[in-house]
mmCIF file of C-alpha atoms in Angstrom:
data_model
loop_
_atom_site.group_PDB
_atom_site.id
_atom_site.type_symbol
_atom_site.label_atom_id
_atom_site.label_comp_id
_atom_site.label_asym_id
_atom_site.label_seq_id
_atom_site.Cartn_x
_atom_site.Cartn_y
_atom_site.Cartn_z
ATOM 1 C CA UNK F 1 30.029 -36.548 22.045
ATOM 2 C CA UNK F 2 27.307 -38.975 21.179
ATOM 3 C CA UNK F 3 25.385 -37.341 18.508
ATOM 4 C CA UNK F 4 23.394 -35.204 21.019
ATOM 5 C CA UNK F 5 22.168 -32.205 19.595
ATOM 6 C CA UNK F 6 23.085 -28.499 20.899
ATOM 7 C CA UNK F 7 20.476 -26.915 22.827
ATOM 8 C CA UNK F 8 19.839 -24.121 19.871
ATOM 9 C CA UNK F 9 20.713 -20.541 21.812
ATOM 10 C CA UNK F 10 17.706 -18.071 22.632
ATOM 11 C CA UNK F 11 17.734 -15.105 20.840
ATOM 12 C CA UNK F 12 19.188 -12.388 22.617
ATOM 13 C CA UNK F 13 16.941 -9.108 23.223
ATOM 14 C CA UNK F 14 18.512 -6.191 24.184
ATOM 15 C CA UNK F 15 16.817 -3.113 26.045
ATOM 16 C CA UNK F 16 15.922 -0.306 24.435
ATOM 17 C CA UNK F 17 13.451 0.888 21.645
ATOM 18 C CA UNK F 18 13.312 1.287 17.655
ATOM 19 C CA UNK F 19 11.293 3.987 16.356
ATOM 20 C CA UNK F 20 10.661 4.829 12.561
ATOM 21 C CA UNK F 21 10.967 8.888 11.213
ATOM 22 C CA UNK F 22 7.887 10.153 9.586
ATOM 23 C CA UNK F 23 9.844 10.226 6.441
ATOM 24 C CA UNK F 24 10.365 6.446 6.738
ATOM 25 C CA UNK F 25 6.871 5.612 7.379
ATOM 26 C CA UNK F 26 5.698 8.155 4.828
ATOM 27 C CA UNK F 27 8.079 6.620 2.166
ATOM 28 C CA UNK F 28 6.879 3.358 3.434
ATOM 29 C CA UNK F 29 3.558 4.096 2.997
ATOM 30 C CA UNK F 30 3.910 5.750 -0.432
ATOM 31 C CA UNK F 31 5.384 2.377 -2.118
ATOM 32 C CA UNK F 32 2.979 0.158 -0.672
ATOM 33 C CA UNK F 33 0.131 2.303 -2.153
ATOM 34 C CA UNK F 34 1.908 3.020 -5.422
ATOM 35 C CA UNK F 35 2.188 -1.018 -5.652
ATOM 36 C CA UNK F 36 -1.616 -1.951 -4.788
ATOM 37 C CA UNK F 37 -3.035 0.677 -6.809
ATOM 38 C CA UNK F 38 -0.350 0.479 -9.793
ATOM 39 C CA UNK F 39 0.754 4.327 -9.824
ATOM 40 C CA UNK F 40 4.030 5.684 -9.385
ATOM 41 C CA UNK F 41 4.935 6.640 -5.571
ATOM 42 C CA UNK F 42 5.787 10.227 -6.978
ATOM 43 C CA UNK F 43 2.138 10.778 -6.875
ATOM 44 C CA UNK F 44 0.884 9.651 -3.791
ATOM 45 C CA UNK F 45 0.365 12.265 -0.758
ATOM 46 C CA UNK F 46 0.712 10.727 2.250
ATOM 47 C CA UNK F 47 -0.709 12.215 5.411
ATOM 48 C CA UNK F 48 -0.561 10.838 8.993
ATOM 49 C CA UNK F 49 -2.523 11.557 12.307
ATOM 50 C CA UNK F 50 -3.109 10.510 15.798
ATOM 51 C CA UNK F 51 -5.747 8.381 16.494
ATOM 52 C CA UNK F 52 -6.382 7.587 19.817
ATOM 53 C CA UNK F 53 -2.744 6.231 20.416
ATOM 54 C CA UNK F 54 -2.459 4.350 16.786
ATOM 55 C CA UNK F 55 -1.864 5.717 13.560
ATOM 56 C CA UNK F 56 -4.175 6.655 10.982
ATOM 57 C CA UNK F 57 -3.176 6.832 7.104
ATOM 58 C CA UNK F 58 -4.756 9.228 4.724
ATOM 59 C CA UNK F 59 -3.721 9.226 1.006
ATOM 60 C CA UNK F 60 -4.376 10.926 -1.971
ATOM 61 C CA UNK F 61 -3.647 9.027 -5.117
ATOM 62 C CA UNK F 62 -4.603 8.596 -8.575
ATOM 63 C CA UNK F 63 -5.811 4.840 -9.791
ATOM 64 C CA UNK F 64 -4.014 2.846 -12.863
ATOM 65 C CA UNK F 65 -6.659 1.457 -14.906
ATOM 66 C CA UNK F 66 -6.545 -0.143 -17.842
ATOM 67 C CA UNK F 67 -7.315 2.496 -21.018
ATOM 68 C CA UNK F 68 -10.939 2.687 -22.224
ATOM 69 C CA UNK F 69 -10.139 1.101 -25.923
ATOM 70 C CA UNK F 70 -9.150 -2.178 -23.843
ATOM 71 C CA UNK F 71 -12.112 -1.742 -21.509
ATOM 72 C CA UNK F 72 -14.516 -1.512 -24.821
ATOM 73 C CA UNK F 73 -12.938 -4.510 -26.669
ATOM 74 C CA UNK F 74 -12.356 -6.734 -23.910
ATOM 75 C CA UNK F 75 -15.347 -5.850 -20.452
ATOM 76 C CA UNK F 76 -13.241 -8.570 -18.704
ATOM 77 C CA UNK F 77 -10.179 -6.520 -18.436
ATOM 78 C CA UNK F 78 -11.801 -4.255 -16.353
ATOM 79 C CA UNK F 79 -12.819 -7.028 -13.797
ATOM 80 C CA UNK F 80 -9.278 -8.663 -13.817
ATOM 81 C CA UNK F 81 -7.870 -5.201 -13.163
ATOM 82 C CA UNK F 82 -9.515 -5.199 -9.844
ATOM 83 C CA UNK F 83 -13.374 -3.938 -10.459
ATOM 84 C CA UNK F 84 -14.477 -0.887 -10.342
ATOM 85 C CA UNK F 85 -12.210 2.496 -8.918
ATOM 86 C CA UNK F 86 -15.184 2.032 -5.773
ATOM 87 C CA UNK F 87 -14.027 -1.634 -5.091
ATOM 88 C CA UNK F 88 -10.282 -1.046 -5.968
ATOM 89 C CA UNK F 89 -10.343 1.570 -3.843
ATOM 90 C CA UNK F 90 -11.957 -0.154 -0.630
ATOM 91 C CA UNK F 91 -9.588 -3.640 -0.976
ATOM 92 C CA UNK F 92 -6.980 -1.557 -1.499
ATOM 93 C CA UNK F 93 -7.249 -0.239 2.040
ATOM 94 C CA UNK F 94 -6.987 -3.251 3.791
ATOM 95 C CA UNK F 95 -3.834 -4.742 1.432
ATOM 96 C CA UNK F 96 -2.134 -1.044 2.178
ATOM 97 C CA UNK F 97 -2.952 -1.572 5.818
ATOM 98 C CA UNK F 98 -1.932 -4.500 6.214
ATOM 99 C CA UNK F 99 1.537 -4.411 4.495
ATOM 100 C CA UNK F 100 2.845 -1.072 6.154
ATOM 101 C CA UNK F 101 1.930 -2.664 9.542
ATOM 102 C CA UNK F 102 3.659 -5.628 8.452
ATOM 103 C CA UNK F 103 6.574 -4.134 7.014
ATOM 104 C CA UNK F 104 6.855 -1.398 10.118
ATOM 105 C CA UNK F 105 5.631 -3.005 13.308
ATOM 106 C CA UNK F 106 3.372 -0.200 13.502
ATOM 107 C CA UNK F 107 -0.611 -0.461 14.146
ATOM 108 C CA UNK F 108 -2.767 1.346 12.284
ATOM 109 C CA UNK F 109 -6.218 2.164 13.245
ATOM 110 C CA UNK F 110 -7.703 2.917 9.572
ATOM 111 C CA UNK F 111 -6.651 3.798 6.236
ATOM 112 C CA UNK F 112 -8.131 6.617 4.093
ATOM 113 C CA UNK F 113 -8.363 7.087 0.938
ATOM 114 C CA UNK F 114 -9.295 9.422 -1.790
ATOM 115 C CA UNK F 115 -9.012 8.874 -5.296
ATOM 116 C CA UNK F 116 -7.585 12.311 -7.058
ATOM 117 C CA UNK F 117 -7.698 11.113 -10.889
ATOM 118 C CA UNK F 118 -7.164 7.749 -12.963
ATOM 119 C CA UNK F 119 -3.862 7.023 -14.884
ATOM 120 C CA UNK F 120 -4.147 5.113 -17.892
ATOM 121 C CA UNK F 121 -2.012 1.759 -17.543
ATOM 122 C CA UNK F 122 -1.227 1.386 -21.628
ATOM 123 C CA UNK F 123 -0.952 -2.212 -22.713
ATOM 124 C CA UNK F 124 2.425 -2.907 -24.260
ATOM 125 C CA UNK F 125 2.216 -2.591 -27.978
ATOM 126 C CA UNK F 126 3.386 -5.411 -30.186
ATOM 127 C CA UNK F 127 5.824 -4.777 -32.754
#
């Protein structure tokens, strides 16, 4: 051999299909919201539908924002976590969107969302 490289082998691609359960995708779903909006997954509801061939995403989920005290002493911590529960709420939809399509392969036509209370996020406390 003369130091010729290897034609590098295609990728093989078999027939057939992969589909995702609803559980998966709900599950899915659930930890990408918990991790944009900084709540646990335990309490997002996660609901899908049909919308014209693609899938839609409704959630319900509370918001982690940073506790009033902080807000008071320091107005930028409010802006660092995100804005206001409005604009958190509307990038949020695109970032969940975007990384459950990722993640699944799946195309979503929209994600909804409705904001069902705010969880305090509590700064640790120095000892």
């Amino acid at each position: 051999m003369t130091g010729a490289a290897m034609p590098a082998e295609a990728p093989r691609v078999l027939a057939g299909h992969n589909r995702f359960s609803n559980q998966a995708l709900t599950s899915l779903a659930k930890a990408a919201c918990a991790e944009v909006l900084e709540v646990p997954a335990q309490e997002v509801r996660v609901e899908w539908r049909d919308d014209d061939g693609l899938l839609a995403l409704s959630l319900v989920t509370p918001l982690g924002l940073p506790g009033l005290s902080e807000v008071v002493r320091d107005p930028e911590v409010l802006a660092a976590a995100g804005g206001s529960i409005w604009d958190r709420a509307v990038d949020a939809k695109a970032d969940i969107r975007a990384r459950v399509m990722q993640l699944s392969g799946s195309e979503l036509s929209r994600v909804d969302i409705r904001i069902s209370g705010v969880l305090q996020r509590t700064a640790a406390r120095v000892r």
